[in-house]
XYZ file of C-alpha atoms in Angstrom:
762
model
C 48.682 229.311 -43.649
C 52.135 230.002 -44.882
C 53.209 231.682 -41.610
C 51.856 228.512 -39.768
C 53.542 226.032 -41.948
C 56.932 228.201 -41.685
C 56.432 228.244 -37.825
C 55.817 224.555 -37.635
C 59.011 223.715 -39.641
C 61.020 225.967 -37.500
C 59.818 224.120 -34.503
C 60.458 220.648 -35.862
C 63.960 221.704 -36.797
C 64.609 223.167 -33.486
C 63.611 220.065 -31.801
C 65.623 217.555 -34.031
C 68.971 218.270 -32.265
C 67.248 217.601 -28.957
C 65.960 214.456 -30.173
C 69.249 213.174 -31.633
C 71.315 214.293 -28.397
C 68.777 212.312 -26.281
C 69.802 209.217 -28.276
C 70.345 206.373 -25.387
C 73.167 203.953 -25.813
C 73.015 200.562 -23.619
C 75.703 197.797 -23.418
C 74.626 194.301 -22.585
C 77.526 191.836 -21.429
C 76.915 188.084 -21.487
C 78.048 185.546 -18.975
C 80.651 183.143 -19.627
C 83.042 182.470 -16.672
C 86.661 183.553 -17.366
C 85.712 184.162 -21.155
C 83.540 186.974 -19.748
C 86.725 188.948 -18.820
C 86.883 189.802 -22.626
C 84.138 192.385 -21.945
C 86.830 194.484 -20.282
C 88.576 194.668 -23.793
C 85.232 195.687 -25.487
C 84.826 198.593 -22.991
C 88.425 199.717 -23.509
C 87.830 199.879 -27.280
C 84.467 201.628 -26.922
C 85.842 204.299 -24.649
C 89.023 204.870 -26.896
C 86.471 205.668 -29.734
C 84.515 207.903 -27.604
C 81.350 205.925 -27.800
C 78.903 206.936 -24.975
C 77.802 204.198 -22.646
C 74.375 205.367 -21.070
C 73.160 201.990 -19.445
C 74.714 198.652 -18.845
C 73.609 195.175 -17.959
C 75.119 191.897 -17.252
C 75.081 188.329 -16.241
C 77.641 186.485 -14.200
C 80.951 187.466 -15.363
C 79.398 190.257 -17.227
C 77.650 191.401 -14.103
C 81.023 191.850 -12.322
C 82.558 193.824 -15.174
C 79.390 195.820 -15.839
C 78.886 196.788 -12.152
C 82.652 198.048 -11.746
C 81.947 200.009 -14.833
C 78.757 201.270 -13.228
C 80.708 202.033 -10.132
C 82.882 204.472 -11.956
C 85.916 202.312 -12.501
C 87.453 202.926 -15.919
C 88.255 200.116 -18.214
C 91.927 200.355 -17.481
C 91.293 200.141 -13.816
C 89.148 197.204 -14.243
C 91.922 195.556 -16.344
C 94.397 196.302 -13.532
C 92.230 194.761 -10.941
C 91.724 191.627 -13.044
C 95.310 191.137 -13.630
C 96.014 191.612 -9.934
C 96.893 188.819 -7.519
C 93.632 189.709 -5.439
C 91.489 188.742 -8.398
C 93.392 185.433 -8.920
C 93.008 184.552 -5.429
C 89.321 185.627 -5.492
C 88.310 183.501 -8.276
C 90.501 180.379 -7.414
C 89.351 180.494 -3.820
C 92.961 180.128 -2.525
C 93.418 180.711 1.382
C 95.466 183.888 1.434
C 97.560 185.198 4.227
C 94.713 187.599 5.091
C 92.243 184.705 5.444
C 94.573 182.612 7.823
C 94.147 182.962 11.502
C 96.496 180.372 13.163
C 94.859 180.837 16.636
C 91.710 179.235 15.532
C 92.972 176.782 13.050
C 92.572 173.189 13.907
C 95.711 171.286 15.301
C 97.334 169.205 12.689
C 96.040 165.612 12.800
C 95.712 162.569 10.433
C 92.243 163.261 9.446
C 91.618 162.976 5.646
C 87.978 163.299 5.315
C 85.584 165.736 7.501
C 82.050 165.601 7.423
C 79.775 168.263 9.317
C 76.259 167.215 10.266
C 73.410 167.785 12.447
C 71.535 165.467 14.932
C 68.435 165.387 12.532
C 70.401 164.860 9.540
C 73.682 162.960 9.134
C 74.022 162.740 4.999
C 71.397 164.663 3.101
C 72.329 168.078 4.542
C 76.158 167.325 4.877
C 77.159 167.263 1.185
C 79.155 170.222 0.187
C 77.575 172.837 -1.984
C 80.617 174.616 -3.279
C 83.998 173.798 -4.694
C 85.832 176.997 -3.686
C 85.964 178.844 -0.423
C 83.927 182.163 -0.773
C 85.346 184.215 1.942
C 87.818 186.295 -0.088
C 85.418 186.557 -2.897
C 82.866 188.142 -0.741
C 85.364 190.427 0.887
C 86.488 191.690 -2.688
C 82.920 192.166 -3.606
C 82.307 194.291 -0.598
C 85.675 196.518 -1.106
C 84.754 196.954 -4.715
C 81.137 197.615 -4.746
C 79.778 197.999 -1.256
C 80.756 201.495 -0.471
C 79.359 202.727 -3.794
C 76.334 200.806 -3.439
C 75.716 202.527 0.046
C 76.599 205.810 -1.158
C 73.660 205.866 -3.788
C 71.344 204.347 -1.374
C 71.397 201.100 -3.150
C 69.544 202.511 -6.075
C 71.194 201.294 -9.243
C 69.816 203.994 -11.179
C 72.024 206.552 -9.383
C 75.093 204.723 -10.109
C 77.728 206.275 -12.528
C 76.188 204.425 -15.139
C 72.589 202.905 -14.392
C 72.974 199.166 -14.033
C 71.236 195.976 -14.055
C 72.023 192.359 -13.384
C 70.115 189.054 -13.303
C 70.374 186.190 -11.174
C 68.246 182.835 -11.206
C 65.634 181.639 -8.711
C 65.589 177.875 -9.147
C 62.686 177.279 -7.014
C 60.396 179.567 -9.233
C 62.561 178.749 -12.374
C 62.587 182.305 -13.433
C 65.258 185.200 -13.627
C 65.336 188.015 -11.020
C 66.327 191.337 -12.058
C 68.247 193.686 -9.855
C 67.668 197.466 -10.052
C 68.110 198.218 -6.354
C 69.577 196.691 -2.973
C 73.046 195.704 -2.035
C 75.219 195.932 -5.212
C 77.665 193.521 -4.062
C 75.166 190.784 -3.027
C 73.250 191.133 -6.349
C 76.435 190.669 -8.358
C 77.537 187.969 -6.096
C 74.191 186.266 -6.909
C 74.672 186.488 -10.526
C 78.088 185.000 -10.423
C 76.979 182.102 -8.357
C 77.780 179.141 -10.474
C 76.269 176.003 -9.236
C 78.570 173.863 -7.031
C 81.544 175.939 -7.592
C 80.576 178.609 -5.257
C 77.765 178.683 -2.665
C 74.372 180.368 -3.387
C 73.410 183.276 -1.334
C 69.842 184.309 -0.155
C 68.375 187.659 -0.982
C 64.776 188.629 0.216
C 64.134 184.993 1.121
C 65.049 183.734 -2.310
C 67.977 181.394 -2.680
C 69.680 182.636 -5.856
C 72.029 181.325 -8.541
C 74.023 182.189 -11.610
C 72.004 184.391 -13.744
C 73.188 182.531 -16.920
C 71.102 179.681 -15.800
C 67.919 181.262 -17.262
C 69.206 184.505 -19.110
C 72.702 184.580 -20.107
C 72.361 187.670 -22.313
C 69.950 190.177 -20.714
C 69.250 192.356 -23.727
C 65.594 192.054 -23.073
C 66.172 193.672 -19.548
C 68.293 196.783 -20.943
C 65.527 197.482 -23.489
C 62.622 197.000 -21.315
C 64.222 198.884 -18.268
C 65.760 201.921 -20.028
C 64.062 201.992 -23.431
C 67.444 202.421 -25.052
C 67.743 203.552 -28.626
C 70.970 201.578 -29.506
C 72.284 198.281 -27.995
C 75.789 197.280 -27.957
C 76.041 193.612 -26.865
C 79.307 191.758 -25.853
C 78.459 187.802 -26.038
C 81.172 185.119 -25.197
C 78.584 182.525 -24.442
C 76.367 179.948 -26.142
C 73.486 177.519 -25.372
C 74.594 174.103 -24.284
C 74.841 171.206 -26.908
C 72.015 168.474 -26.659
C 72.788 165.953 -23.931
C 74.102 162.556 -24.929
C 73.669 159.135 -23.364
C 77.281 158.721 -22.004
C 77.948 162.331 -20.883
C 76.534 162.997 -17.653
C 77.826 166.657 -17.457
C 75.995 167.435 -20.551
C 72.748 165.914 -18.997
C 73.095 167.932 -15.811
C 73.964 171.090 -17.723
C 70.737 170.843 -19.861
C 68.737 170.150 -16.626
C 70.016 173.190 -14.966
C 69.999 175.770 -17.960
C 67.390 177.215 -20.086
C 68.290 178.186 -23.624
C 69.162 181.855 -23.929
C 67.876 184.055 -26.866
C 71.156 185.848 -28.074
C 69.451 188.247 -30.366
C 68.756 191.819 -29.881
C 65.255 192.835 -29.087
C 65.502 195.823 -31.501
C 66.878 196.511 -35.156
C 69.204 199.342 -33.719
C 72.246 197.656 -32.369
C 75.179 195.382 -33.062
C 76.630 192.244 -31.309
C 80.320 191.815 -30.684
C 81.338 188.213 -30.224
C 85.058 187.833 -29.048
C 86.378 184.722 -30.080
C 88.422 182.799 -27.501
C 89.244 179.210 -26.532
C 89.751 179.963 -22.856
C 88.118 177.413 -20.689
C 85.372 178.505 -18.057
C 87.432 178.587 -15.043
C 90.779 179.422 -16.556
C 91.069 182.986 -14.788
C 94.824 182.885 -15.066
C 94.315 183.824 -18.979
C 92.614 186.887 -18.235
C 94.929 189.197 -19.997
C 94.447 186.940 -23.188
C 90.749 187.386 -22.821
C 90.766 191.384 -22.502
C 93.090 191.440 -25.539
C 90.836 189.191 -27.563
C 87.778 191.255 -26.556
C 89.578 194.456 -27.654
C 90.542 193.359 -30.964
C 87.237 191.750 -31.701
C 85.674 195.323 -31.061
C 88.013 197.429 -33.318
C 86.491 196.243 -36.770
C 82.925 197.265 -35.216
C 83.808 200.860 -34.111
C 83.074 202.380 -37.521
C 79.631 200.766 -37.713
C 78.697 201.877 -34.266
C 79.844 205.490 -34.934
C 77.766 205.729 -38.207
C 74.611 204.634 -36.195
C 75.212 207.137 -33.378
C 75.252 210.993 -33.490
C 76.856 211.807 -30.389
C 80.034 211.100 -28.643
C 81.633 211.166 -25.105
C 85.014 213.002 -25.083
C 87.484 211.218 -22.944
C 88.486 214.168 -20.790
C 84.794 215.033 -20.296
C 84.089 211.139 -19.245
C 87.054 211.348 -16.895
C 85.935 214.469 -15.280
C 82.545 212.992 -14.625
C 84.047 209.806 -13.362
C 86.176 211.595 -10.926
C 83.452 213.778 -9.664
C 81.411 210.662 -9.147
C 84.182 208.788 -7.163
C 85.084 211.801 -4.950
C 81.511 211.332 -3.417
C 82.144 207.707 -2.209
C 83.458 207.950 1.395
C 86.408 205.817 2.557
C 85.492 202.689 4.675
C 84.730 203.632 8.190
C 82.381 201.511 10.081
C 80.749 202.855 13.559
C 77.837 200.335 13.706
C 77.650 196.463 13.266
C 74.535 194.356 13.197
C 74.321 190.711 12.768
C 71.598 188.416 11.590
C 70.952 184.644 11.652
C 68.078 182.691 10.044
C 67.039 181.163 13.175
C 67.668 184.168 15.368
C 70.257 182.459 17.539
C 72.430 184.439 19.886
C 75.538 185.132 17.976
C 76.802 188.009 19.900
C 80.330 186.719 19.753
C 80.521 187.938 16.272
C 79.714 191.592 17.094
C 81.895 191.381 20.165
C 84.812 190.409 18.103
C 84.541 193.260 15.867
C 83.552 196.019 18.310
C 83.160 196.870 21.935
C 79.841 198.037 22.989
C 81.338 200.216 25.830
C 83.346 202.341 23.277
C 82.416 204.330 20.111
C 84.751 202.845 17.710
C 85.396 203.532 14.104
C 86.776 200.686 12.000
C 88.882 201.713 9.132
C 89.579 199.336 6.243
C 92.787 197.971 7.973
C 91.025 196.845 11.174
C 88.048 195.732 9.381
C 89.988 193.492 7.265
C 91.937 192.030 9.958
C 88.792 191.421 12.177
C 86.622 190.097 9.422
C 88.924 187.223 8.412
C 89.825 186.386 12.201
C 85.902 186.120 12.579
C 85.428 184.060 9.391
C 88.069 181.713 10.574
C 86.093 180.865 13.578
C 85.291 177.048 13.017
C 81.779 177.539 14.377
C 81.226 180.002 11.562
C 80.147 178.328 8.066
C 79.458 181.324 6.126
C 79.262 185.172 6.826
C 78.042 187.424 4.138
C 78.884 191.250 4.442
C 76.959 194.333 3.292
C 77.035 198.167 3.743
C 74.602 200.788 4.384
C 75.177 204.609 5.078
C 74.979 205.710 8.645
C 73.915 209.160 9.929
C 77.328 210.567 10.163
C 78.995 209.875 6.797
C 80.224 206.734 8.035
C 78.874 202.996 7.409
C 76.838 200.393 8.887
C 78.133 196.820 8.437
C 75.358 194.000 8.418
C 76.803 190.399 8.723
C 74.459 187.814 7.516
C 75.727 184.672 9.524
C 75.393 181.129 9.070
C 76.536 178.803 11.888
C 78.328 175.573 11.200
C 76.603 172.266 11.734
C 77.108 171.267 15.446
C 78.830 168.059 14.777
C 81.718 167.000 12.780
C 83.175 163.480 12.036
C 86.667 163.023 10.876
C 88.362 159.840 9.525
C 91.892 159.224 8.357
C 95.168 157.721 9.308
C 98.404 156.447 7.690
C 98.253 153.252 5.616
C 101.665 151.899 4.928
C 103.325 148.695 3.417
C 105.584 148.937 6.720
C 103.906 147.738 10.033
C 103.063 151.328 11.030
C 99.544 151.262 9.967
C 97.376 153.612 12.182
C 93.758 154.720 11.634
C 92.257 157.911 13.038
C 88.628 159.009 14.056
C 87.653 162.086 15.684
C 84.203 163.784 16.635
C 83.604 167.315 17.437
C 80.655 169.280 18.888
C 80.660 173.126 18.504
C 78.359 176.042 19.292
C 78.308 179.669 18.786
C 76.574 182.249 21.240
C 78.250 184.754 23.497
C 81.474 182.863 22.759
C 82.697 180.123 20.508
C 82.973 176.657 22.033
C 84.184 173.301 20.629
C 84.491 169.958 22.278
C 86.584 167.417 20.486
C 87.549 163.857 21.080
C 89.634 161.713 18.821
C 91.522 158.415 18.751
C 94.354 156.844 16.820
C 94.553 153.000 16.892
C 97.243 150.530 15.390
C 99.822 148.217 16.624
C 102.400 150.991 16.389
C 100.701 153.957 17.837
C 97.468 154.328 19.682
C 96.302 157.658 21.385
C 93.008 159.180 22.791
C 92.546 162.894 23.210
C 89.765 165.024 24.677
C 90.016 168.612 24.455
C 87.744 171.874 24.625
C 88.388 175.215 23.035
C 86.679 178.558 24.086
C 87.320 181.680 22.133
C 86.256 184.805 23.915
C 84.378 187.518 22.404
C 87.012 190.162 22.516
C 88.671 192.558 20.156
C 92.207 191.160 21.167
C 91.178 187.236 20.464
C 92.301 184.673 22.857
C 91.468 181.027 23.497
C 91.437 178.746 26.717
C 91.725 175.195 26.015
C 91.743 172.287 28.781
C 92.926 168.857 27.358
C 93.551 165.253 28.464
C 95.663 162.908 26.389
C 96.759 159.262 26.405
C 99.598 158.235 23.996
C 101.235 154.936 23.371
C 104.003 154.087 21.042
C 105.144 150.310 20.310
C 108.448 150.218 18.665
C 109.793 147.193 16.858
C 113.298 145.731 16.379
C 112.678 145.609 12.721
C 111.996 148.263 10.111
C 110.516 145.473 7.946
C 107.959 145.901 5.324
C 104.104 144.946 5.727
C 105.055 141.607 4.327
C 107.733 140.582 6.648
C 107.270 139.509 10.412
C 107.924 142.142 12.755
C 110.236 141.116 15.668
C 108.811 141.565 19.198
C 108.603 145.266 20.542
C 111.849 146.332 22.265
C 110.407 149.811 23.552
C 106.839 150.786 24.527
C 106.391 154.259 25.651
C 103.041 155.334 27.283
C 102.164 158.980 28.021
C 99.310 160.453 30.165
C 98.995 164.147 30.694
C 96.325 166.917 31.242
C 96.289 170.443 31.546
C 95.122 173.722 29.824
C 96.682 176.154 27.480
C 96.001 180.036 26.821
C 96.827 181.108 23.229
C 96.436 184.548 21.623
C 97.429 185.956 18.366
C 100.580 187.514 17.519
C 99.633 188.208 13.883
C 97.006 186.446 11.526
C 99.571 183.881 10.815
C 101.289 183.628 14.276
C 100.247 182.925 17.796
C 101.651 182.804 21.340
C 100.706 179.766 23.614
C 101.129 179.335 27.464
C 100.712 175.702 28.275
C 100.692 174.188 31.946
C 100.331 170.294 32.221
C 100.583 167.387 34.691
C 102.270 164.203 33.170
C 103.112 160.791 33.866
C 105.360 158.986 31.382
C 106.102 155.157 31.428
C 108.657 153.460 29.368
C 109.247 149.764 28.900
C 112.605 148.964 27.419
C 115.194 146.360 26.981
C 118.896 147.380 27.342
C 120.075 144.563 25.183
C 118.926 143.255 21.884
C 119.195 139.521 23.245
C 115.673 139.185 24.662
C 112.594 137.334 24.020
C 108.864 137.557 24.658
C 109.304 135.716 27.990
C 111.732 138.320 29.236
C 110.621 141.168 31.588
C 111.541 144.683 30.589
C 113.167 147.512 32.504
C 110.717 150.129 33.572
C 111.013 154.030 33.967
C 108.182 156.184 35.129
C 108.408 159.958 35.224
C 105.800 161.993 36.994
C 105.681 165.674 37.176
C 104.776 168.969 35.746
C 105.873 170.946 32.821
C 105.132 174.645 31.741
C 106.142 176.148 28.302
C 105.894 179.218 26.188
C 105.549 178.882 22.500
C 105.768 181.371 19.678
C 104.629 179.986 16.302
C 104.211 181.389 12.735
C 102.762 178.970 9.962
C 101.999 179.793 6.409
C 102.646 176.405 4.894
C 100.019 175.102 2.265
C 99.807 171.818 3.620
C 100.003 170.006 6.980
C 102.381 167.737 5.625
C 104.795 167.583 2.517
C 104.195 171.355 2.110
C 105.804 173.157 -0.990
C 104.924 176.798 -0.168
C 104.951 179.094 2.797
C 107.128 179.228 5.954
C 107.206 178.093 9.386
C 108.827 179.238 12.720
C 108.356 177.544 16.206
C 110.253 178.934 19.143
C 109.464 177.296 22.526
C 110.784 177.495 26.116
C 110.037 174.590 28.322
C 110.413 173.983 32.073
C 110.176 170.193 33.337
C 110.296 169.052 36.770
C 109.215 165.579 38.067
C 110.291 162.419 39.979
C 111.956 159.325 38.368
C 111.498 155.660 39.381
C 113.493 153.122 37.596
C 113.067 149.347 37.972
C 115.314 146.693 36.244
C 113.933 143.544 34.344
C 115.604 140.419 34.123
C 117.663 140.931 31.035
C 120.757 142.573 33.029
C 122.975 141.315 35.529
C 122.430 143.798 38.450
C 118.852 144.700 39.906
C 118.132 148.292 40.706
C 115.334 150.415 41.962
C 116.408 154.177 41.585
C 114.197 157.208 42.642
C 115.643 160.760 41.514
C 114.250 164.132 41.101
C 114.775 166.117 37.921
C 114.317 169.440 36.650
C 115.383 171.150 33.364
C 114.909 173.633 30.800
C 114.484 173.124 26.994
C 115.124 176.019 24.514
C 114.004 174.810 20.792
C 113.894 176.940 17.601
C 112.765 175.377 14.249
C 111.949 176.899 10.967
C 111.327 176.041 7.444
C 110.801 178.234 4.262
C 109.891 177.444 0.528
C 111.131 179.401 -2.593
C 109.311 179.179 -5.848
C 111.813 179.562 -8.642
C 109.626 178.472 -11.610
C 106.290 176.515 -11.732
C 108.294 173.501 -11.687
C 111.109 173.978 -9.294
C 110.803 174.845 -5.554
C 113.581 174.775 -2.933
C 112.914 174.560 0.859
C 115.277 175.285 3.650
C 114.860 173.710 7.219
C 116.716 174.206 10.519
C 116.349 173.260 13.842
C 118.439 173.760 17.297
C 117.848 172.643 20.527
C 119.334 173.476 23.977
C 118.469 171.195 26.804
C 119.823 171.064 30.564
C 118.359 167.621 31.306
C 119.876 165.791 33.909
C 120.849 162.149 33.617
C 118.272 159.358 34.421
C 119.274 156.142 36.077
C 120.536 154.327 33.012
C 121.695 155.043 29.285
C 118.431 153.965 27.707
C 116.121 155.797 30.036
C 118.056 159.037 29.660
C 118.087 158.696 25.868
C 114.074 158.292 25.832
C 113.977 161.696 27.731
C 115.702 163.576 25.223
C 114.467 165.562 22.043
C 114.833 163.705 18.730
C 115.709 165.318 15.358
C 112.842 163.750 13.154
C 112.452 166.306 9.983
C 111.283 163.150 7.814
C 107.811 162.102 8.695
C 108.808 158.434 8.470
C 111.771 158.832 10.956
C 109.012 159.279 13.700
C 108.013 155.792 13.346
C 111.470 154.376 14.154
C 113.588 154.710 17.451
C 117.122 155.852 16.359
C 119.297 156.843 19.158
C 121.800 158.606 16.905
C 119.428 161.258 16.193
C 118.769 162.097 19.880
C 120.768 164.584 22.110
C 120.295 167.202 24.579
C 121.884 169.860 22.408
C 122.151 169.986 18.800
C 121.376 171.716 15.551
C 119.947 169.969 12.428
C 119.612 171.468 8.782
C 118.260 170.290 5.466
C 116.960 170.957 1.992
C 113.633 170.141 0.148
C 114.315 169.893 -3.402
C 110.888 169.833 -5.043
C 109.991 169.234 -8.609
C 106.124 169.982 -9.175
C 105.085 168.164 -12.006
C 101.645 169.893 -11.703
C 99.444 171.071 -8.804
C 98.962 167.408 -7.502
C 102.301 165.577 -8.254
C 105.530 166.449 -6.608
C 108.999 164.582 -6.822
C 110.919 165.325 -3.537
C 114.558 164.844 -2.572
C 115.027 165.750 1.280
C 118.529 165.461 2.713
C 119.082 166.511 6.284
C 122.395 166.743 8.504
C 122.204 166.243 12.264
C 125.009 167.637 14.413
C 125.053 167.015 18.238
C 126.989 169.287 20.541
C 126.327 167.304 23.792
C 125.483 163.660 23.568
C 124.508 161.052 26.288
C 127.018 158.009 25.337
C 128.174 154.793 27.078
C 131.788 154.514 28.004
C 134.312 151.763 27.987
C 133.866 150.723 31.659
C 129.975 150.281 30.969
C 129.032 153.581 32.648
C 127.288 156.432 30.863
C 127.084 160.124 30.835
C 127.646 163.307 28.697
C 130.179 163.449 26.141
C 130.647 167.113 25.464
C 133.248 166.655 22.607
C 132.074 167.710 19.098
C 130.640 164.323 17.957
C 130.727 163.512 14.248
C 127.135 164.372 12.733
C 125.157 161.912 10.732
C 122.830 162.291 7.703
C 119.269 161.263 6.909
C 117.791 161.646 3.481
C 114.460 160.842 1.690
C 113.142 160.709 -1.832
C 109.419 160.561 -2.632
C 106.851 160.800 -5.336
C 103.725 162.132 -4.002
C 100.312 162.609 -5.291
C 98.365 164.948 -3.309
C 94.846 163.646 -3.685
C 91.791 165.626 -2.226
C 91.934 163.494 0.785
C 95.312 162.969 1.462
C 98.985 162.194 0.076
C 99.541 159.048 -1.821
C 103.427 158.194 -1.999
C 106.357 156.011 -2.771
C 109.193 156.838 -0.570
C 112.700 155.665 0.115
C 114.512 156.779 3.108
C 118.159 156.476 4.160
C 119.425 156.223 7.797
C 123.346 155.232 7.376
C 123.717 154.087 10.952
C 120.641 151.630 10.980
C 120.982 147.791 10.312
C 118.957 148.257 7.118
C 119.879 151.776 6.095
C 117.396 152.085 3.116
C 113.523 151.750 3.894
C 111.162 151.691 1.057
C 107.373 152.052 1.360
C 104.192 152.737 -0.212
C 101.917 154.736 2.018
C 98.642 156.699 1.910
C 97.743 159.353 4.564
C 99.409 161.409 7.169
C 102.254 160.450 9.799
C 100.982 162.789 12.344
C 100.442 162.020 16.072
C 99.391 163.924 19.167
C 101.800 166.106 20.903
C 104.093 164.505 23.227
C 103.732 164.951 27.138
C 107.253 166.573 27.556
C 109.798 165.025 24.859
């Protein structure tokens, strides 16, 4: 008996070390938006103290931090990423240069509100479901997590640290726990804060932020991994009860279910970083990380006392390196696309790869083509996932949602001056073997009216190019007065009508640049008086110019707004050839009748550039320059010749006035944009410009006219504005200065965009 007892004690003693060494430690990271970044500081402190982490779970922001850790990123690497520009762009939904694709951007117009709809639903299914654009977020999630997920065959238990995250199924009103599948999709679903970023569908379920039903998944780590000790990091709390006059509190309580922030076992500890950072203030990420780190340090001794094992830093780093070395670089040799209605979307695949060639897409080419395809107006949403291919490369799957086929656009420019213009546009688009869009629009007002019909067809090719036929009617009706809305405008002294049609072919130079070849036939008709002494009973002179034009344009554009920009750069170089026949007929306000018919041909070279420099959060400085060389021949009279020349109009409001002192066949112009940004929405601008002609059309003392090739004196123009950049368009108070005008100062209050369709040739 004594021998049996001794043998039993020896056996128990030998098993005790094994039992202790098998102690399993789990870490739980709560949701909390930007405050959840504090979890990074918690992980940093735990690793510094050599505390082991065997399992990890997270919700929302905790899912992002936890998944990166589970993929083998160290806390220092996670911190570096979160403090990077990429993370800030991802969380704020900023359109980055990678996302831009100038070739497929909409031509600037005066629209302020755009609503996409289907023929069977104009309103209900047309409301936006997200505040931020998710394209860069989804790309970054794929880059961070997609390759690792594919490398472990989408088994979260095979990650560097076994991982779980939760999302919310709002139809079934329950949490969904992810332990397998596409890791980037699972984490993306867990982060889908309602109305801030659009939800995604996984296995047929539309999923939202996991924090709606379980914002602290301690129960998940306990049930899935049977851990012995839990370290919780919680930066969240349950919503306060709703009040009668707070609609946000009412909606929050309708959406969210109270979370139990306690631990499901006695062995564990909860770290509660204290921070006053708001939910979406990701710019304070460094502060959140530091607060998480400092909140963990006082807990380290208690955690160590409860654990009987450690994870030496060198050993951890070695294991992390071994795991990450198994993750192959991004190389894609196969692409599949899916669509809920199984429509033909072969355009998507054709824009990535050619079926006739066996291609391998590296990260650089994939990134470029991904954002180029995403920029296609017919693509509403595109979610990427990766899986392993048979030859150590990856297969890319794109879940695509097409944009609704119709889009209605409204807008215009509404001013205290008599230059009010309304805008309406309607588009139809479709996506199949190619990307097609038919667009019609109209401007209407006393000063300006226009009708445009155009079509764009994007080819499904690796090197994208677009073919666009068009038809345009323009009409400008200038006044003798630059009066305010409350004064009577005098009769028109100049009416310009343009009709042109043709086609253009465009292709990209870079994501932010394009080359365009344009061919058109045109018919311009100008009615004008060559004297200021006329009445509505008089007959105007008439000049028609009918012909053809071809031009080559090279353009680069990264400006942050289509008008009144404060960031980015713009370059436009164009070479234009014009030929046509002039016919000019006299009116009754001149002493000599005439009927002149002439043939003209000329070339026009133009270079225009603008760039903004940010010196602080408040002060920005823009520089602008434009030069024009025009070999234009003279028309039958001075006014007709001036009307055919290129104007210098860097101030938007100058385009609503006919000012001959800013027109010349050859000139340079330059200016500054002095901008004080009170905040993201309010700018105070001072915009001085100088115009210097080299060759001008002038009248001589004997009444004749011609070119004056002497170096003529230049002239200024300047503007000052206070601008509120509302979500739909700019609201501003402006004063402009044109020193040679009868009324040099023009003040107005306006709302909207001073934008017109392109001129036929001028």
